mmCIF file of C-alpha atoms in Angstrom:
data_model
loop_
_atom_site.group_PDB
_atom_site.id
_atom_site.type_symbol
_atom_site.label_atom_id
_atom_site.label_comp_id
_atom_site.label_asym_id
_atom_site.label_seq_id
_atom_site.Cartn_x
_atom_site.Cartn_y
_atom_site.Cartn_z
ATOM 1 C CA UNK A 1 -55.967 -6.785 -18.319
ATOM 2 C CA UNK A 2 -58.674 -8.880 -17.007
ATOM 3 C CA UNK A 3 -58.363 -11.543 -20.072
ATOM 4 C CA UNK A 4 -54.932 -13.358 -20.636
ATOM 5 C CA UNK A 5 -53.216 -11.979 -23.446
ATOM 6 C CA UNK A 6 -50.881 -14.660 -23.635
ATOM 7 C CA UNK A 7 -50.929 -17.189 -26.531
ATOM 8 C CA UNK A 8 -53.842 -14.956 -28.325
ATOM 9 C CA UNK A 9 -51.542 -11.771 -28.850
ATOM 10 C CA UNK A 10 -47.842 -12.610 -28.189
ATOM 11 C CA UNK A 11 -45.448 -12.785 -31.154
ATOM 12 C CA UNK A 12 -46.199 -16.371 -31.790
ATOM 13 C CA UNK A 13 -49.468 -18.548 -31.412
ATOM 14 C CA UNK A 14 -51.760 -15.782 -32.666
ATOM 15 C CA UNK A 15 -55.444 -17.269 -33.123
ATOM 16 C CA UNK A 16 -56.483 -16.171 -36.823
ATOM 17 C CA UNK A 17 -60.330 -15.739 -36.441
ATOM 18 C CA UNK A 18 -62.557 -15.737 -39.761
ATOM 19 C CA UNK A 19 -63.596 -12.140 -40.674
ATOM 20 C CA UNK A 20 -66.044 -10.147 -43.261
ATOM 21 C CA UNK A 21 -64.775 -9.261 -46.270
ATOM 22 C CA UNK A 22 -63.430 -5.693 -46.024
ATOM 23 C CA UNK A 23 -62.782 -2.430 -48.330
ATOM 24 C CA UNK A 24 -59.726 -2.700 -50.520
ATOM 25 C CA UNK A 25 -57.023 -4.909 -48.680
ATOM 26 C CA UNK A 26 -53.127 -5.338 -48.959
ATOM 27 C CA UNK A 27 -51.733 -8.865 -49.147
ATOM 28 C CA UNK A 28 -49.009 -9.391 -46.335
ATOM 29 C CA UNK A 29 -46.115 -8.192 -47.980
ATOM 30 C CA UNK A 30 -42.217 -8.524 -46.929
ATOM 31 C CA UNK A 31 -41.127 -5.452 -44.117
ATOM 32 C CA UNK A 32 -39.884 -2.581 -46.575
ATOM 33 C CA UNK A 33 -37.985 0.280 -45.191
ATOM 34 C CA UNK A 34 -39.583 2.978 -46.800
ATOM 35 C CA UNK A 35 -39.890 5.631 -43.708
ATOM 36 C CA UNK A 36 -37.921 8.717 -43.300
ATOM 37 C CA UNK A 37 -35.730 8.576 -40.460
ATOM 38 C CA UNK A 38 -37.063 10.171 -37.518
ATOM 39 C CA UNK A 39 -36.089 10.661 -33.849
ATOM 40 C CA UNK A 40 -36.991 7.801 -31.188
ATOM 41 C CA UNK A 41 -38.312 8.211 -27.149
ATOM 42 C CA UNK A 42 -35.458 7.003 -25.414
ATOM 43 C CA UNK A 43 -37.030 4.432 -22.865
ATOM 44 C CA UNK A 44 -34.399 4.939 -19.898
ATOM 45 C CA UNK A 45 -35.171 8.292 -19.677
ATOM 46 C CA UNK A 46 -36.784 10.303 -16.655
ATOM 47 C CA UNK A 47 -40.666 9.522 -16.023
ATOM 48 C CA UNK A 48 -42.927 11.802 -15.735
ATOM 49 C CA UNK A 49 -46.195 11.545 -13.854
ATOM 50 C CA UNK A 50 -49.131 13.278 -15.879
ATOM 51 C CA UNK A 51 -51.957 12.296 -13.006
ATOM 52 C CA UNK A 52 -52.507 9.100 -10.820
ATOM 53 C CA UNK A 53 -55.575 7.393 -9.555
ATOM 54 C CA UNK A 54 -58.520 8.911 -11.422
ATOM 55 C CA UNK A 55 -61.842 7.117 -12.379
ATOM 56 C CA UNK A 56 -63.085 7.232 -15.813
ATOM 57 C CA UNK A 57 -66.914 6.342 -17.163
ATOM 58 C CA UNK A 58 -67.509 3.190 -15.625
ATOM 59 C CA UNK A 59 -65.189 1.160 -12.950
ATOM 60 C CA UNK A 60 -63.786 -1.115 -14.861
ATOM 61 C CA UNK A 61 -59.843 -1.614 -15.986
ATOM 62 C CA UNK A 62 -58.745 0.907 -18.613
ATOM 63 C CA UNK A 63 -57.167 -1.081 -21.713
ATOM 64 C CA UNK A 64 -55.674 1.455 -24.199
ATOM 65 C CA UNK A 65 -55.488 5.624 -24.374
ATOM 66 C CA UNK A 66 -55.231 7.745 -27.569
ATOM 67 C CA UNK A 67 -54.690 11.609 -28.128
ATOM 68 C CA UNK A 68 -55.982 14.189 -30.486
ATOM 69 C CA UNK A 69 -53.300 16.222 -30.547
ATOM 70 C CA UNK A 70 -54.698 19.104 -32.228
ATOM 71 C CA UNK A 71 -57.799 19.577 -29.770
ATOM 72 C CA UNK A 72 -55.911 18.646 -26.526
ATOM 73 C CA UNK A 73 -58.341 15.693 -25.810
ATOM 74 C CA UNK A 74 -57.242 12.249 -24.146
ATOM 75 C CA UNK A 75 -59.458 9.079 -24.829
ATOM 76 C CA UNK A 76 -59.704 5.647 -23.260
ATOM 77 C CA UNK A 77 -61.134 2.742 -23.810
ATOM 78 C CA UNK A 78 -62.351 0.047 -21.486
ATOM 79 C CA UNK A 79 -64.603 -3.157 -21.107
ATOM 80 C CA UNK A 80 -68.047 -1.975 -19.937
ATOM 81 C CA UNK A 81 -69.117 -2.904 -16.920
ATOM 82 C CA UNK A 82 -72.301 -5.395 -16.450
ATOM 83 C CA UNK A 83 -71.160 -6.786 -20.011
ATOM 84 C CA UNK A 84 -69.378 -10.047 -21.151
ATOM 85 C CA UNK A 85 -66.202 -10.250 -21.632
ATOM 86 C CA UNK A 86 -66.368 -11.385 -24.919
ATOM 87 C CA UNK A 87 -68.800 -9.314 -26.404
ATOM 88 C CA UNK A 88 -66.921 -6.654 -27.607
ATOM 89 C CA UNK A 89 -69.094 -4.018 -25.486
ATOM 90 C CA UNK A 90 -66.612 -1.054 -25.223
ATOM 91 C CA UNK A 91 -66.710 2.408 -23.166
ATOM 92 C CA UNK A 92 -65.097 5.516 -24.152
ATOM 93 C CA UNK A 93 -64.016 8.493 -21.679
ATOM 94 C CA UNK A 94 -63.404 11.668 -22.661
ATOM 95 C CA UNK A 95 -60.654 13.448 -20.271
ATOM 96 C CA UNK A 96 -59.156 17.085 -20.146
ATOM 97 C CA UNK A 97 -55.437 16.649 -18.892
ATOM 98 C CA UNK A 98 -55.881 16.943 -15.495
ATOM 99 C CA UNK A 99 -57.293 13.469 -15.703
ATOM 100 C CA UNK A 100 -61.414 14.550 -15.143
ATOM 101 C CA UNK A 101 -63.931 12.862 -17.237
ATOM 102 C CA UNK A 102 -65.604 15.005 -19.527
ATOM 103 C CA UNK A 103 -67.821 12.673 -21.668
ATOM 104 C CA UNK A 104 -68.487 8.956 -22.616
ATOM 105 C CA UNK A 105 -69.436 7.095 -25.591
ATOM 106 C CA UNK A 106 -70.800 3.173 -25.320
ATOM 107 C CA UNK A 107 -69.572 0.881 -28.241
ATOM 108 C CA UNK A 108 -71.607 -2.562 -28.403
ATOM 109 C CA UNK A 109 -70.165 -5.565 -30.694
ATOM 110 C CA UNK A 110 -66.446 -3.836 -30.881
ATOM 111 C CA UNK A 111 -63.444 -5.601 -29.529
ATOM 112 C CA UNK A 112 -61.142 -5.702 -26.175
ATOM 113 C CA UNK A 113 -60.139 -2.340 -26.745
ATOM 114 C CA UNK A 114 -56.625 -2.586 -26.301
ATOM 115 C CA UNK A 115 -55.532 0.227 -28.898
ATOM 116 C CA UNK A 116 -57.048 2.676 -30.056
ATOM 117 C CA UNK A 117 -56.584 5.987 -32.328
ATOM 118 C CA UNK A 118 -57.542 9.271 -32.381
ATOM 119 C CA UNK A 119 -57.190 11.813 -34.934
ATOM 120 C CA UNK A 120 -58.171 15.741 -35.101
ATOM 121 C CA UNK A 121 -59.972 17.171 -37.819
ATOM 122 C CA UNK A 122 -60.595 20.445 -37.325
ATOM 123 C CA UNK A 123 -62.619 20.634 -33.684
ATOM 124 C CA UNK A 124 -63.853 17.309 -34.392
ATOM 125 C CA UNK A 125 -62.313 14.328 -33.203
ATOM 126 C CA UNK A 126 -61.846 10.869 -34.713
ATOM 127 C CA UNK A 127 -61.506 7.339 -33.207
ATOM 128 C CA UNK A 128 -59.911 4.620 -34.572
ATOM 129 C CA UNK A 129 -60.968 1.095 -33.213
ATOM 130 C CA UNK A 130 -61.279 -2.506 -33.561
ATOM 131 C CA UNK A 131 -64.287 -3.539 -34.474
ATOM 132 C CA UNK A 132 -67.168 -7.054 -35.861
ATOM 133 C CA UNK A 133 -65.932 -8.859 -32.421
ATOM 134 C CA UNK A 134 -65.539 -12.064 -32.992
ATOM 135 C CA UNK A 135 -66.791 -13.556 -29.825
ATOM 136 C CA UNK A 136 -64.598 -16.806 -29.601
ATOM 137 C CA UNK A 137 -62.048 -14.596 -28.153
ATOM 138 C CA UNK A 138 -63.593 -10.651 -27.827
ATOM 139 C CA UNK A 139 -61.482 -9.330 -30.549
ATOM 140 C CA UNK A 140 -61.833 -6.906 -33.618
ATOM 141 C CA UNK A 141 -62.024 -8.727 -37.204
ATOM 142 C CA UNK A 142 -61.784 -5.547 -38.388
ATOM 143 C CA UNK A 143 -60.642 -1.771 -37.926
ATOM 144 C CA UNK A 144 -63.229 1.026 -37.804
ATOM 145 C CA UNK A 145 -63.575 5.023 -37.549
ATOM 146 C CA UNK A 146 -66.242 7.390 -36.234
ATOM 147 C CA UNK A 147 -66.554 10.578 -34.668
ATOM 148 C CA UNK A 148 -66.773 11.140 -31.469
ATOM 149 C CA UNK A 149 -70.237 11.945 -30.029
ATOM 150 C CA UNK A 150 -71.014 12.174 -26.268
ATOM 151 C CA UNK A 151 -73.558 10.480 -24.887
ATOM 152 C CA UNK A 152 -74.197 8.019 -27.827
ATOM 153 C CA UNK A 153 -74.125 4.298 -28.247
ATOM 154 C CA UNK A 154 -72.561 2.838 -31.409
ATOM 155 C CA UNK A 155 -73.277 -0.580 -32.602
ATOM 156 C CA UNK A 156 -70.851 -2.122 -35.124
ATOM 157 C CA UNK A 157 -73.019 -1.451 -37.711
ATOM 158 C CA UNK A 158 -73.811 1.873 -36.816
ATOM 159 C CA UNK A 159 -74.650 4.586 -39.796
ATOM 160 C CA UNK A 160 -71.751 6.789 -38.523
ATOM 161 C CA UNK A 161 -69.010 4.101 -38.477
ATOM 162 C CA UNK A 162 -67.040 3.572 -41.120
ATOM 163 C CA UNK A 163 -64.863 0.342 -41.099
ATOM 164 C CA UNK A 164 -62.520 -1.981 -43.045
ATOM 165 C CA UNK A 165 -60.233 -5.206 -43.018
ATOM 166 C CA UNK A 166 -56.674 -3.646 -44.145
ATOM 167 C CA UNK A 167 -54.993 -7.350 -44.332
ATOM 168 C CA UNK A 168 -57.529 -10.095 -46.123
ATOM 169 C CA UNK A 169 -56.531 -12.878 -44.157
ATOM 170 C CA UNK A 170 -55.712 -10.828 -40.726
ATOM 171 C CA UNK A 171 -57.462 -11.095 -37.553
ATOM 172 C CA UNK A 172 -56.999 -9.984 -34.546
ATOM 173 C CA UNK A 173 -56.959 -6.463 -35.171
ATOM 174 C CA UNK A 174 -55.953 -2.957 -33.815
ATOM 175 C CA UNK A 175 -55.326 0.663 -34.931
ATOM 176 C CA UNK A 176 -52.609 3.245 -33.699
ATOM 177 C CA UNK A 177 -52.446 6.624 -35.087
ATOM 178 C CA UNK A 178 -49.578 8.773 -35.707
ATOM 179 C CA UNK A 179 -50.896 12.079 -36.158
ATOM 180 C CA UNK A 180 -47.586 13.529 -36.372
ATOM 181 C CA UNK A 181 -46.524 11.883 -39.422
ATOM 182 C CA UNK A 182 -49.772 10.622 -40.779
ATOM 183 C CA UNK A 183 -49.869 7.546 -40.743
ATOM 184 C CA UNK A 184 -52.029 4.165 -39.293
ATOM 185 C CA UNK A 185 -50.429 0.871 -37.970
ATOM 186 C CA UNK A 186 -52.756 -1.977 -38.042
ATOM 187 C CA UNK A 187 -51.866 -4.511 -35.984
ATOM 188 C CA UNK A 188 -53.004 -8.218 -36.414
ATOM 189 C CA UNK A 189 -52.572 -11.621 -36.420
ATOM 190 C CA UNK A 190 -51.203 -14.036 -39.146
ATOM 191 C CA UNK A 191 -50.513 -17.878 -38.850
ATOM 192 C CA UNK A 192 -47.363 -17.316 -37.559
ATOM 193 C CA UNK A 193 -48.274 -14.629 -35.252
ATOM 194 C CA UNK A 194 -48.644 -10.565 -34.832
ATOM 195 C CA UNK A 195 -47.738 -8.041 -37.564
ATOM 196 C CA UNK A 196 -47.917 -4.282 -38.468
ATOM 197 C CA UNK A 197 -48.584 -2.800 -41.641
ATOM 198 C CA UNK A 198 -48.265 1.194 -41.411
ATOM 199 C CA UNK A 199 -50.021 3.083 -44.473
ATOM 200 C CA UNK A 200 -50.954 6.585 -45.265
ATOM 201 C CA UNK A 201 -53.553 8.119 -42.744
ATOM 202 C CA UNK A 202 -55.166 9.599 -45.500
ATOM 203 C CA UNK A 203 -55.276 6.840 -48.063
ATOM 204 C CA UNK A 204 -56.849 4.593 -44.815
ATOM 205 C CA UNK A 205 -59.667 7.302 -44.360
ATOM 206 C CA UNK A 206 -60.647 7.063 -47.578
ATOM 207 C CA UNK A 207 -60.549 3.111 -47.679
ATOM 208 C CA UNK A 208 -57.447 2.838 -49.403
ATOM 209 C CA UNK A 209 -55.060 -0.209 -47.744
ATOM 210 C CA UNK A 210 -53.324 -1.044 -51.267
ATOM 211 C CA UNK A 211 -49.496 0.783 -50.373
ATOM 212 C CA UNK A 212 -48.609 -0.312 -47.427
ATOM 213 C CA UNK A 213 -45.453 1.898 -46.306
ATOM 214 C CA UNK A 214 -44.124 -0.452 -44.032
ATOM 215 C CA UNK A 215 -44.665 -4.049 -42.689
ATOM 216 C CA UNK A 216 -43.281 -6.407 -39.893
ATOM 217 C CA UNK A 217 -43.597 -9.210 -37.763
ATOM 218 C CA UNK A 218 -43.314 -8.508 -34.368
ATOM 219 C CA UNK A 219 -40.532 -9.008 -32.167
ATOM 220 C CA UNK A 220 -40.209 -11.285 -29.430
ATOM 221 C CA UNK A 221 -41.075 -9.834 -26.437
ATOM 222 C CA UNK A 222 -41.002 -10.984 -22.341
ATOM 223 C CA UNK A 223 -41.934 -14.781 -22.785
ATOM 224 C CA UNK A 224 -45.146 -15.155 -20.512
ATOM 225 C CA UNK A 225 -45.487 -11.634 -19.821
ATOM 226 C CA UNK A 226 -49.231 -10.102 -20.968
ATOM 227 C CA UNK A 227 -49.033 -7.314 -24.041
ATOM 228 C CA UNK A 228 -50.814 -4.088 -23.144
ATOM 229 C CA UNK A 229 -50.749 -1.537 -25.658
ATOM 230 C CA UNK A 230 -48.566 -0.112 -29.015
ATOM 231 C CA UNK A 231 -47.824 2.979 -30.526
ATOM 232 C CA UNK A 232 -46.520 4.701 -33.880
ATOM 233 C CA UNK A 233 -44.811 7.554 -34.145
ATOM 234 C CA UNK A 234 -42.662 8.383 -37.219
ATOM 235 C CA UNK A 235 -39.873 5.538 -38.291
ATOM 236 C CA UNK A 236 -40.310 3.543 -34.499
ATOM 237 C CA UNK A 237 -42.879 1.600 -32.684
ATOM 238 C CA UNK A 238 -43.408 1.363 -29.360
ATOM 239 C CA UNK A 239 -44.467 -1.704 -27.138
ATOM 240 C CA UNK A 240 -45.519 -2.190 -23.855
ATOM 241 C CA UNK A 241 -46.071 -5.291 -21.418
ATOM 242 C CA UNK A 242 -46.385 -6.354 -17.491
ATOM 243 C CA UNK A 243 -49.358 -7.971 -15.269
ATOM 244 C CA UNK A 244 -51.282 -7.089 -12.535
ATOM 245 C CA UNK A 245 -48.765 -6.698 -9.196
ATOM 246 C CA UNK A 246 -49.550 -4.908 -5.788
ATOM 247 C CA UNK A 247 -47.082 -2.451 -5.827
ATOM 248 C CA UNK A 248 -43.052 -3.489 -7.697
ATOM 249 C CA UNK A 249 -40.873 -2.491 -4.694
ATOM 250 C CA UNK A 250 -37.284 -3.696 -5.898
ATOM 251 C CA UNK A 251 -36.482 -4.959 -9.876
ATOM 252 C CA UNK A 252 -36.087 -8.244 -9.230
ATOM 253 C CA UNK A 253 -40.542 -8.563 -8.861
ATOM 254 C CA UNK A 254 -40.929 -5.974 -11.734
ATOM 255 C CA UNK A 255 -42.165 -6.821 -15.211
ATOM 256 C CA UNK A 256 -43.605 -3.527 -16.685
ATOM 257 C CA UNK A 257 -41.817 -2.875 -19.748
ATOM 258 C CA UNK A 258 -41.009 -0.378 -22.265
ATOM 259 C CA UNK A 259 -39.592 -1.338 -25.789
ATOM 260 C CA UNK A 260 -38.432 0.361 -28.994
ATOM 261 C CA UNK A 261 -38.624 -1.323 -32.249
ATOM 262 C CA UNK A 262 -36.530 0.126 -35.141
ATOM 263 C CA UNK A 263 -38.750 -0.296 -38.176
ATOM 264 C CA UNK A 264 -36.490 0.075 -40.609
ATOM 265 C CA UNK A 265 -33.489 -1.496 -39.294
ATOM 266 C CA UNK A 266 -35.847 -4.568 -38.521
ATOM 267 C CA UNK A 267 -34.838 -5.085 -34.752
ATOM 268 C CA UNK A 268 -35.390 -3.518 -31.322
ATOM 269 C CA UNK A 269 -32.975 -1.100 -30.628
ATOM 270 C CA UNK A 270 -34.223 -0.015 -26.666
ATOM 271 C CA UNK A 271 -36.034 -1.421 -23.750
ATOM 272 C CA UNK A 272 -36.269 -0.934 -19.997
ATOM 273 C CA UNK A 273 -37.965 -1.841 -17.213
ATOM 274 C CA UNK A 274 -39.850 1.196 -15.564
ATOM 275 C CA UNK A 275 -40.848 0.998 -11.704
ATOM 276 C CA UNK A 276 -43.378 4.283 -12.018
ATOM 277 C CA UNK A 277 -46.213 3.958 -10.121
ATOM 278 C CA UNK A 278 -44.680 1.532 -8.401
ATOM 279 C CA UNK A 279 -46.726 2.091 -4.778
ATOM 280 C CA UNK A 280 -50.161 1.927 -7.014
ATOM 281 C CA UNK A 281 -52.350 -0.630 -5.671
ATOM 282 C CA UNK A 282 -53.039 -3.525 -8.282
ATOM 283 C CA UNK A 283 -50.832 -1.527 -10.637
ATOM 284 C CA UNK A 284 -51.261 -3.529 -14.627
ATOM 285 C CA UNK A 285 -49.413 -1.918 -17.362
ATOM 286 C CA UNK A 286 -52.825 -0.564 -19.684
ATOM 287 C CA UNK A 287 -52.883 1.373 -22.859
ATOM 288 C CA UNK A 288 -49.692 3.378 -24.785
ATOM 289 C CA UNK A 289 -49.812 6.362 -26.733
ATOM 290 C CA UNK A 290 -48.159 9.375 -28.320
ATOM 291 C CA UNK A 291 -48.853 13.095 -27.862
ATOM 292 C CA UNK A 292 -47.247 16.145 -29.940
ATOM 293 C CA UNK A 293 -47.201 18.156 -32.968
ATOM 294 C CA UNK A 294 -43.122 18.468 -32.944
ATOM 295 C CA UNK A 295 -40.248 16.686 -31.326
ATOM 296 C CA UNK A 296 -40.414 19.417 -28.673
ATOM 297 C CA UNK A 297 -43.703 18.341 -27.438
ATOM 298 C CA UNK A 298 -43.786 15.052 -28.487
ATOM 299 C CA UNK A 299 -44.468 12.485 -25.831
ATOM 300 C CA UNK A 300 -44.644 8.820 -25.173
ATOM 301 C CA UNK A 301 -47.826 7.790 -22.445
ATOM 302 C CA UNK A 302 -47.672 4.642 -21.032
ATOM 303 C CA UNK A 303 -50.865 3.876 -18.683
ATOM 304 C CA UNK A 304 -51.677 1.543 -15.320
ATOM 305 C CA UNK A 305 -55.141 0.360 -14.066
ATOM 306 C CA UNK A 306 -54.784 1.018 -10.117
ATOM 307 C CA UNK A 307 -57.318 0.310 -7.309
ATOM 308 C CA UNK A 308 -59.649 -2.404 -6.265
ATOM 309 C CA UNK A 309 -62.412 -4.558 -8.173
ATOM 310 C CA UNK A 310 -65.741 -2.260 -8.906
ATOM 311 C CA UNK A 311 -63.259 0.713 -8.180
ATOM 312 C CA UNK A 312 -60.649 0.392 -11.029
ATOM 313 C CA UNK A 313 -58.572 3.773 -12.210
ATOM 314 C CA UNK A 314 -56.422 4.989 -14.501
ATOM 315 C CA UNK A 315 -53.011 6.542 -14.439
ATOM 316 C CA UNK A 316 -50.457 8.186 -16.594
ATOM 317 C CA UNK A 317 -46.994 8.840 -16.955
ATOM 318 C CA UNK A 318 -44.552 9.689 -19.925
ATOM 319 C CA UNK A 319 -41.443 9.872 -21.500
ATOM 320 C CA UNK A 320 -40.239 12.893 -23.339
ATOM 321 C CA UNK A 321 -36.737 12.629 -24.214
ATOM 322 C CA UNK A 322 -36.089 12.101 -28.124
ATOM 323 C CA UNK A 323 -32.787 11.166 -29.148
#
């Protein structure tokens, strides 16, 4: 992540930046534990490469991935090139899954990207994103969705984009979608720091944020370490963390991490500290996401920025092992 994350996204010392008002929006209420039990990724489990070292649109570090499931499509997200940081100027990549670009999409006053959603509908896919940067600190003030269309430029008031702010007095915010299940975690910042609402993908599509299925602070993670992505998938969330190091030869230097949060027992419940990719260049922990229709093809993608400045790519690896 080429922007510090610390202080502006870790559990505590969120920033709350002023936002417009939104479509129908939940109060913060206390964490229920309304989801149905479901199976978790185990985070000690064997990695699995998916592809290393491949450029996407544009040379800059990839922040966040997201998978239509249904259409076999992988998306990223990333700061464009030639642009301030702060100004929320966004590219998309299209991939196939042998990691080759396929497509690109330019989004101009969106966010920092670092998650995003997609979601299938028929042969048409979906993004979910942060959008209405606020450029004090290059982040979303609210959440947004559009289809995807190659070639084109989106501005956050584009006719195509449809957007919202889920939590009145959130900032801060970004999507994850759990096509799976159906559902949407927002993520965002309150005065006492980050929180996820989950809510019926549905009811969200059609502008409806008044039941909120779930809600929690997050946890505590690595004290100084940089956050650098979130997923959803069924009753768990997933987290993931680390910084920029050439190469993590022993555990002792390594800080990419993996963690499981329990939603409805209210606590973490696994973690680990992965050396994959460990002989990539640069190696930073970018972007988590979740693949699969069923537990048997379910899968947990956590991503890493590799290579040198004006020749930044992306890489993949996953978990698979539900428990």
């Amino acid at each position: 992540m080429t922007l510090s994350r610390r202080g502006l996204l870790a559990g505590t010392g969120a920033i709350l930046a002023a936002g417009a008002v939104g479509a129908p929006a939940s109060a913060h209420p206390a964490r229920t534990t309304a989801l149905p039990a479901t199976k978790r990724f185990t985070m000690s489990a064997t990695t699995n490469e998916f592809f290393r070292h491949k450029p996407l649109w544009g040379p800059t570090v990839m922040q966040s991935m997201a998978f239509d499931t249904p259409n076999n499509r992988i998306f990223t997200a990333q700061l464009r090139s030639g642009t301030e940081a702060n100004s929320g100027t966004l590219t998309l990549s299209r991939l196939d899954f042998s990691g080759t670009v396929l497509g690109h999409m330019y989004l101009t006053g969106f966010g920092h990207g670092v998650s995003i959603g997609a979601q299938g509908v028929g042969s048409t896919s979906y993004l979910w994103t942060e959008t209405d940067v606020d450029t004090a600190n290059g982040r979303g003030r609210q959440i947004c969705r559009f289809p995807w269309q190659n070639g084109a430029t989106l501005t956050k008031d584009s006719a195509s984009l449809t957007k919202w702010k889920p939590v009145a007095n959130g900032s801060v915010f970004t999507p994850a979608v759990d096509q799976r299940y159906g559902r949407l975690g927002v993520r965002h910042s309150l005065s006492d720091g980050m929180h996820i609402n989950v809510y019926s993908l549905a009811a969200a599509q059609a502008g409806d944020y008044s039941n909120v299925l779930a809600s929690f602070k997050q946890p505590a993670l690595t004290p100084g370490i940089d956050f650098q992505g979130w997923a959803l998938y069924g009753s768990y969330c997933y987290f993931w963390e680390g910084e920029a190091y050439p190469g993590e030869p022993d555990e002792t230097k390594a800080n990419s991490k993996l963690w499981c949060y329990d939603i409805n027992q209210g606590k973490i419940v696994d973690s680990f500290l992965t050396l994959a990719g460990k002989s990539l260049t640069y190696r930073e922990a970018e972007g988590m996401a979740v693949y699969g229709a069923t537990d048997a093809t379910a899968r947990l993608y956590f991503g890493f920025a590799s290579g040198v400045t004006g020749d930044r790519r992306a890489n993949f690896f996953y978990r698979n092992d539900l428990v």
